[in-house]
Amino acid sequence: MQMLSTEEGQQFAKEHGLIFMEASAKTAQNVEEAFINTAATIYKKIQDGVFDVSNESYGIKIGYGGIQGPTGGRDGSSSQAGGCCS
């Protein structure tokens, strides 16, 4: 396994327009946050019109319910919004 320095990871992410977060699979530190922050960033870009969900080149597919807000949170709450998993 190859270890990267924080600076190397940040530089690579910056050069490629990626999100950078340090996380540990061993301790699970920041693993959930990495997924949540990435999903939130993608969702905001969809809302801001940066990503066109009708353009397959973005790799985004709309489910049964179309674009909806989050249906659950860290506190375990969920909405009754419908969609594929209600």
Coordinates of C-alpha atoms in Angstrom, one line a residue:
M1 CA 0.0 0.0 0.0
Q2 CA 1.3 3.4 -0.9
M3 CA 0.9 6.3 1.5
L4 CA 0.6 9.9 0.2
S5 CA 1.3 13.0 2.1
T6 CA -1.6 15.4 2.7
E7 CA 0.1 17.9 0.5
E8 CA 0.4 15.4 -2.4
G9 CA -3.3 14.4 -2.1
Q10 CA -4.4 18.1 -1.9
Q11 CA -2.3 18.9 -5.0
F12 CA -3.6 16.0 -7.0
A13 CA -7.2 16.9 -6.1
K14 CA -6.6 20.5 -7.0
E15 CA -5.0 19.7 -10.4
H16 CA -7.9 17.3 -11.3
G17 CA -10.8 19.3 -9.9
L18 CA -11.5 16.8 -7.2
I19 CA -12.7 17.0 -3.6
F20 CA -9.9 16.1 -1.1
M21 CA -10.6 14.7 2.4
E22 CA -8.4 12.5 4.5
A23 CA -10.1 9.4 5.8
S24 CA -9.1 6.2 7.6
A25 CA -10.5 2.9 6.7
K26 CA -8.8 1.4 9.7
T27 CA -10.5 3.7 12.3
A28 CA -13.4 4.9 10.1
Q29 CA -12.4 8.5 10.8
N30 CA -14.0 10.9 8.3
V31 CA -15.3 8.0 6.1
E32 CA -19.0 9.0 6.5
E33 CA -18.1 12.6 6.2
A34 CA -16.3 11.9 2.9
F35 CA -19.4 10.4 1.4
I36 CA -21.8 13.0 2.8
N37 CA -19.6 15.9 1.7
T38 CA -19.1 14.5 -1.8
A39 CA -22.9 13.8 -2.2
A40 CA -23.7 17.3 -0.9
T41 CA -21.2 18.9 -3.4
I42 CA -22.7 16.9 -6.3
Y43 CA -26.3 17.8 -5.2
K44 CA -25.4 21.5 -5.0
K45 CA -23.8 21.4 -8.4
I46 CA -27.0 19.8 -9.8
Q47 CA -29.1 22.5 -8.1
D48 CA -26.8 25.3 -9.4
G49 CA -27.1 23.9 -13.0
V50 CA -23.4 23.0 -13.1
F51 CA -24.3 19.3 -13.9
D52 CA -27.0 18.7 -16.5
V53 CA -28.8 15.5 -15.2
S54 CA -30.2 14.9 -18.7
N55 CA -26.6 14.7 -20.1
E56 CA -25.4 11.1 -19.7
S57 CA -21.7 12.2 -19.9
Y58 CA -22.0 13.4 -16.3
G59 CA -22.7 9.9 -15.1
I60 CA -25.8 11.0 -13.1
K61 CA -29.0 9.0 -13.4
I62 CA -32.3 10.1 -12.0
G63 CA -34.3 7.5 -10.1
Y64 CA -38.0 6.9 -10.0
G65 CA -38.8 10.1 -8.0
G66 CA -36.6 12.6 -9.9
I67 CA -34.5 15.0 -8.0
Q68 CA -35.4 15.2 -4.4
G69 CA -33.8 16.5 -1.3
P70 CA -32.1 14.1 1.2
T71 CA -34.5 11.5 2.7
G72 CA -32.5 10.7 5.7
G73 CA -29.9 12.2 8.0
R74 CA -27.2 11.2 10.5
D75 CA -29.8 11.4 13.2
G76 CA -31.7 8.6 11.6
S77 CA -34.7 10.8 10.7
S78 CA -36.3 10.3 7.3
S79 CA -38.9 12.0 5.3
Q80 CA -42.0 10.6 3.7
A81 CA -41.0 11.9 0.3
G82 CA -41.4 8.7 -1.6
G83 CA -38.9 7.6 -4.3
C84 CA -37.4 4.2 -4.7
C85 CA -36.6 3.3 -1.2
S86 CA -39.6 4.6 0.9

